Amino acid sequence: MDPVRNPFMPGAGSRPPELAGRAEIMASAEVALKRVLQGRNSQSQILLGLRGTGKTVLLNEIREMAEAEGYLTSFLESPENRPLIDMLYPAMLQTLRRLSMTQQARQASTRALRALRGFASAFRIKLGNVEIGVEPDPGVADSGQLEQDLPDMFEAIGRAAQAAGKGWVLLIDEVQYLQEEELSAVIVATHRIGQRNLPVMIFAGGLPQIAKLAGDAKSYAERLFIYPKLGALPPEAARDAIAKPIEAEGAQIDTGAVDAIIAQTHGYPFFLQEWGHHAWNCAEASPIGRHDVDAATQLARRRLDEGFFQVRFDRLTPAEVAYVVAMAQMGTGPYKVNDVAQALGKTAKALGPRRASIIRKGMIYAPAHGDVEFTVPLFDDFLRRTQTRKDTAS
Ligand SMILES: Nc1ncnc2c1ncn2[C@@H]1O[C@H](COP(=O)(O)OP(=O)(O)OP(=O)(O)O)[C@@H](O)[C@H]1O
Ligand SMILES: [Mg+2]
């Protein structure tokens, strides 16, 4: 069918034609945003999910919703090997510049800008050509300890936002890449704005291990945030994700074809887009049938193997590859750390650093103590398909 009219959107963070199965999370975010703007308390949220489950897409939706409610928003993707403040500083500065344009918020914004000035020098942030034309406010946000200064900054921004009759939403994607002290600082800052009832909220997204990381960093983090889980879509939602966009283009898909897509993708959002995309292009005409999905499966597999899976695989060292292949050879996860060690003829302790490095790269995570699991859905399948074949061939 006409590829120009293909509605599917495979890709990182691309808004899907039908945001299926996420109504509950969106509704809870909406309630929280409305409450906080009215000076009522509500927990910030960290969306947790494997690769390709729609975290970035949802953060973008929440951002739009927040703007419609009257918040200023800042969207950061935490950089893998750079300090958070490199991105947070310009975001705070821009927010304050915007707030300072509101007459009633002038004074509070100036105060916050002075705090930011102190923050910038304490953390030696290069101001370049974005000078702040105010004097610092000694003793505010300038200790050089992120855990002390970030709460000061959030409070100052919160007061400025409140004076302007607005709020501030900070969205942080890929939050698992934050350093532990950065995460603690964000948690303490969130705690502070909650205690002061200021109109500031954090929405973050990350791989599942973050809930544990947050709990380790600060024990009260459990109560401070809620952690909506994004997983594979249940069959009804997966059906909507495929059928509705096709119908919106005035075409149809057979029930058997939808079932085949759900079986192949296990309902994972990214894979649904990929299969939908190829099924549309493979079909000669509407309705899209079972054989079109079979052809799409070939294409989608190849594209994923060469792209989505391969780029992640390429980040691993040979020793790390041996580790993940040992996992995959045991079937579907989660896997016992001890079993993986045994398969490699080593102790779990000796493999600790290797495991930690693969976790840091975001390829595996620990769903429970003593277990590991892949962060990329169907990655075990990919490894069995590509790596074990090579093993037996050589
Ligand atoms: N609710 C949904 N229904 C249908 N498709 C979706 C849904 N959510 C996301 N998608 C699609 O899934 C793909 C992945 O989305 P997104 O990039 O937001 O995932 P992610 O969880 O941020 O992944 P990563 O961890 O790799 O960053 C996109 O192609 C998007 O269009
Ligand atoms: Mg993402």
Short mmCIF file of N, CA, C and O in Angstrom, two decimals, residues 25-85:
data_model
loop_
_atom_site.label_atom_id
_atom_site.label_comp_id
_atom_site.label_asym_id
_atom_site.label_seq_id
_atom_site.Cartn_x
_atom_site.Cartn_y
_atom_site.Cartn_z
N ILE A 25 -1.86 6.10 33.06
CA ILE A 25 -0.67 6.87 33.46
C ILE A 25 -0.87 8.35 33.12
O ILE A 25 -0.57 9.24 33.93
N MET A 26 -1.44 8.61 31.94
CA MET A 26 -1.68 10.00 31.55
C MET A 26 -2.67 10.66 32.51
O MET A 26 -2.51 11.82 32.90
N ALA A 27 -3.70 9.90 32.91
CA ALA A 27 -4.71 10.47 33.81
C ALA A 27 -4.08 10.79 35.16
O ALA A 27 -4.35 11.84 35.75
N SER A 28 -3.22 9.91 35.64
CA SER A 28 -2.63 10.17 36.95
C SER A 28 -1.66 11.35 36.88
O SER A 28 -1.57 12.16 37.81
N ALA A 29 -0.96 11.48 35.75
CA ALA A 29 -0.07 12.64 35.60
C ALA A 29 -0.89 13.92 35.57
O ALA A 29 -0.51 14.94 36.17
N GLU A 30 -2.04 13.87 34.91
CA GLU A 30 -2.87 15.07 34.81
C GLU A 30 -3.37 15.52 36.19
O GLU A 30 -3.29 16.72 36.53
N VAL A 31 -3.83 14.55 36.96
CA VAL A 31 -4.30 14.88 38.31
C VAL A 31 -3.16 15.49 39.13
O VAL A 31 -3.32 16.52 39.79
N ALA A 32 -2.00 14.87 39.06
CA ALA A 32 -0.85 15.35 39.84
C ALA A 32 -0.49 16.78 39.43
O ALA A 32 -0.28 17.66 40.28
N LEU A 33 -0.45 17.03 38.11
CA LEU A 33 -0.09 18.36 37.63
C LEU A 33 -1.09 19.41 38.12
O LEU A 33 -0.72 20.50 38.57
N LYS A 34 -2.37 19.07 38.04
CA LYS A 34 -3.40 20.03 38.46
C LYS A 34 -3.31 20.30 39.96
O LYS A 34 -3.41 21.44 40.40
N ARG A 35 -3.10 19.24 40.73
CA ARG A 35 -3.03 19.41 42.18
C ARG A 35 -1.86 20.31 42.58
O ARG A 35 -2.01 21.23 43.38
N VAL A 36 -0.71 20.01 42.01
CA VAL A 36 0.50 20.74 42.42
C VAL A 36 0.38 22.23 42.07
O VAL A 36 0.81 23.10 42.84
N LEU A 37 -0.25 22.50 40.95
CA LEU A 37 -0.42 23.90 40.57
C LEU A 37 -1.34 24.65 41.53
O LEU A 37 -1.26 25.85 41.69
N GLN A 38 -2.23 23.88 42.17
CA GLN A 38 -3.13 24.49 43.16
C GLN A 38 -2.54 24.50 44.55
O GLN A 38 -3.24 24.73 45.54
N GLY A 39 -1.26 24.14 44.66
CA GLY A 39 -0.63 24.15 45.97
C GLY A 39 -0.94 22.92 46.81
O GLY A 39 -0.75 22.90 48.02
N ARG A 40 -1.47 21.88 46.16
CA ARG A 40 -1.69 20.62 46.88
C ARG A 40 -0.54 19.69 46.57
O ARG A 40 0.10 19.78 45.54
N ASN A 41 -0.34 18.73 47.47
CA ASN A 41 0.79 17.83 47.28
C ASN A 41 0.50 16.72 46.29
O ASN A 41 -0.62 16.25 46.19
N SER A 42 1.51 16.32 45.55
CA SER A 42 1.38 15.14 44.72
C SER A 42 2.77 14.60 44.44
O SER A 42 3.72 15.38 44.35
N GLN A 43 2.86 13.29 44.33
CA GLN A 43 4.19 12.73 44.12
C GLN A 43 4.69 12.96 42.71
O GLN A 43 3.92 12.92 41.74
N SER A 44 5.99 13.17 42.59
CA SER A 44 6.61 13.19 41.28
C SER A 44 6.65 11.75 40.76
O SER A 44 6.35 10.82 41.49
N GLN A 45 6.98 11.59 39.49
CA GLN A 45 6.87 10.25 38.90
C GLN A 45 8.12 9.85 38.13
O GLN A 45 8.71 10.68 37.44
N ILE A 46 8.50 8.59 38.27
CA ILE A 46 9.59 8.04 37.45
C ILE A 46 9.02 6.86 36.67
O ILE A 46 8.63 5.85 37.24
N LEU A 47 8.92 7.04 35.35
CA LEU A 47 8.39 5.97 34.49
C LEU A 47 9.49 4.95 34.26
O LEU A 47 10.59 5.30 33.84
N LEU A 48 9.18 3.71 34.53
CA LEU A 48 10.18 2.66 34.40
C LEU A 48 9.79 1.69 33.30
O LEU A 48 8.65 1.23 33.26
N GLY A 49 10.72 1.38 32.45
CA GLY A 49 10.41 0.39 31.42
C GLY A 49 11.64 0.00 30.65
O GLY A 49 12.65 0.74 30.63
N LEU A 50 11.55 -1.12 29.98
CA LEU A 50 12.64 -1.61 29.15
C LEU A 50 12.78 -0.70 27.94
O LEU A 50 11.97 0.20 27.72
N ARG A 51 13.79 -0.97 27.13
CA ARG A 51 14.01 -0.23 25.90
C ARG A 51 12.78 -0.34 24.99
O ARG A 51 12.21 -1.43 24.85
N GLY A 52 12.43 0.78 24.39
CA GLY A 52 11.36 0.75 23.39
C GLY A 52 9.96 0.54 23.93
O GLY A 52 9.07 0.12 23.21
N THR A 53 9.74 0.84 25.21
CA THR A 53 8.40 0.66 25.76
C THR A 53 7.59 1.96 25.76
O THR A 53 6.43 1.96 26.15
N GLY A 54 8.24 3.07 25.36
CA GLY A 54 7.47 4.31 25.23
C GLY A 54 7.69 5.33 26.33
O GLY A 54 6.84 6.19 26.55
N LYS A 55 8.83 5.26 27.01
CA LYS A 55 9.10 6.22 28.09
C LYS A 55 9.27 7.64 27.54
O LYS A 55 8.67 8.59 28.03
N THR A 56 10.09 7.77 26.50
CA THR A 56 10.34 9.10 25.94
C THR A 56 9.06 9.69 25.36
O THR A 56 8.76 10.88 25.55
N VAL A 57 8.30 8.85 24.67
CA VAL A 57 7.03 9.30 24.10
C VAL A 57 6.11 9.84 25.20
O VAL A 57 5.54 10.92 25.07
N LEU A 58 6.02 9.09 26.30
CA LEU A 58 5.12 9.54 27.38
C LEU A 58 5.62 10.81 28.05
O LEU A 58 4.84 11.70 28.40
N LEU A 59 6.93 10.91 28.23
CA LEU A 59 7.46 12.14 28.83
C LEU A 59 7.12 13.34 27.95
O LEU A 59 6.77 14.41 28.45
N ASN A 60 7.19 13.15 26.63
CA ASN A 60 6.82 14.24 25.73
C ASN A 60 5.34 14.59 25.85
O ASN A 60 4.96 15.77 25.81
N GLU A 61 4.51 13.56 25.99
CA GLU A 61 3.06 13.81 26.15
C GLU A 61 2.81 14.58 27.46
O GLU A 61 1.99 15.50 27.51
N ILE A 62 3.50 14.14 28.52
CA ILE A 62 3.31 14.79 29.81
C ILE A 62 3.79 16.24 29.73
O ILE A 62 3.17 17.15 30.28
N ARG A 63 4.86 16.44 29.00
CA ARG A 63 5.36 17.79 28.83
C ARG A 63 4.30 18.70 28.18
O ARG A 63 4.03 19.81 28.64
N GLU A 64 3.69 18.19 27.13
CA GLU A 64 2.66 18.99 26.46
C GLU A 64 1.49 19.28 27.37
O GLU A 64 0.94 20.39 27.39
N MET A 65 1.12 18.24 28.13
CA MET A 65 0.01 18.41 29.05
C MET A 65 0.35 19.46 30.10
O MET A 65 -0.46 20.33 30.43
N ALA A 66 1.59 19.40 30.60
CA ALA A 66 2.02 20.35 31.63
C ALA A 66 1.98 21.77 31.09
O ALA A 66 1.53 22.70 31.76
N GLU A 67 2.40 21.94 29.83
CA GLU A 67 2.39 23.30 29.27
C GLU A 67 0.96 23.81 29.12
O GLU A 67 0.68 24.97 29.40
N ALA A 68 0.08 22.90 28.73
CA ALA A 68 -1.32 23.30 28.59
C ALA A 68 -1.91 23.68 29.95
O ALA A 68 -2.81 24.51 30.03
N GLU A 69 -1.42 23.07 31.02
CA GLU A 69 -1.92 23.38 32.36
C GLU A 69 -1.34 24.67 32.93
O GLU A 69 -1.76 25.12 33.98
N GLY A 70 -0.31 25.21 32.29
CA GLY A 70 0.28 26.45 32.79
C GLY A 70 1.64 26.29 33.43
O GLY A 70 2.06 27.12 34.25
N TYR A 71 2.34 25.24 33.09
CA TYR A 71 3.71 25.06 33.59
C TYR A 71 4.72 25.50 32.54
O TYR A 71 4.46 25.38 31.34
N LEU A 72 5.86 25.97 32.99
CA LEU A 72 7.02 26.03 32.12
C LEU A 72 7.68 24.66 32.24
O LEU A 72 7.65 24.05 33.31
N THR A 73 8.28 24.18 31.16
CA THR A 73 8.86 22.85 31.23
C THR A 73 10.30 22.85 30.72
O THR A 73 10.66 23.66 29.87
N SER A 74 11.09 21.96 31.27
CA SER A 74 12.46 21.74 30.78
C SER A 74 12.64 20.25 30.59
O SER A 74 12.34 19.48 31.50
N PHE A 75 13.10 19.86 29.41
CA PHE A 75 13.25 18.44 29.09
C PHE A 75 14.73 18.13 28.92
O PHE A 75 15.38 18.68 28.05
N LEU A 76 15.26 17.28 29.78
CA LEU A 76 16.67 16.91 29.68
C LEU A 76 16.81 15.42 29.41
O LEU A 76 16.07 14.62 29.97
N GLU A 77 17.76 15.08 28.59
CA GLU A 77 18.13 13.67 28.49
C GLU A 77 19.46 13.55 29.21
O GLU A 77 20.42 14.20 28.83
N SER A 78 19.51 12.74 30.30
CA SER A 78 20.76 12.76 31.05
C SER A 78 21.86 12.16 30.21
O SER A 78 21.74 11.08 29.66
N PRO A 79 22.94 12.93 30.10
CA PRO A 79 24.03 12.51 29.24
C PRO A 79 24.77 11.35 29.90
O PRO A 79 24.88 11.30 31.11
N GLU A 80 25.26 10.41 29.07
CA GLU A 80 25.83 9.20 29.64
C GLU A 80 27.13 9.48 30.38
O GLU A 80 27.38 8.89 31.41
N ASN A 81 27.97 10.31 29.86
CA ASN A 81 29.24 10.51 30.57
C ASN A 81 29.55 11.97 30.85
O ASN A 81 30.69 12.39 30.84
N ARG A 82 28.48 12.73 31.08
CA ARG A 82 28.69 14.15 31.39
C ARG A 82 27.87 14.52 32.60
O ARG A 82 26.86 13.90 32.90
N PRO A 83 28.32 15.56 33.33
CA PRO A 83 27.55 15.93 34.52
C PRO A 83 26.16 16.47 34.16
O PRO A 83 25.99 17.16 33.14
N LEU A 84 25.22 16.17 35.02
CA LEU A 84 23.84 16.62 34.84
C LEU A 84 23.76 18.14 34.74
O LEU A 84 22.98 18.68 33.95
N ILE A 85 24.57 18.82 35.57
CA ILE A 85 24.41 20.28 35.61
C ILE A 85 24.74 20.95 34.28
O ILE A 85 24.27 22.04 34.02
#
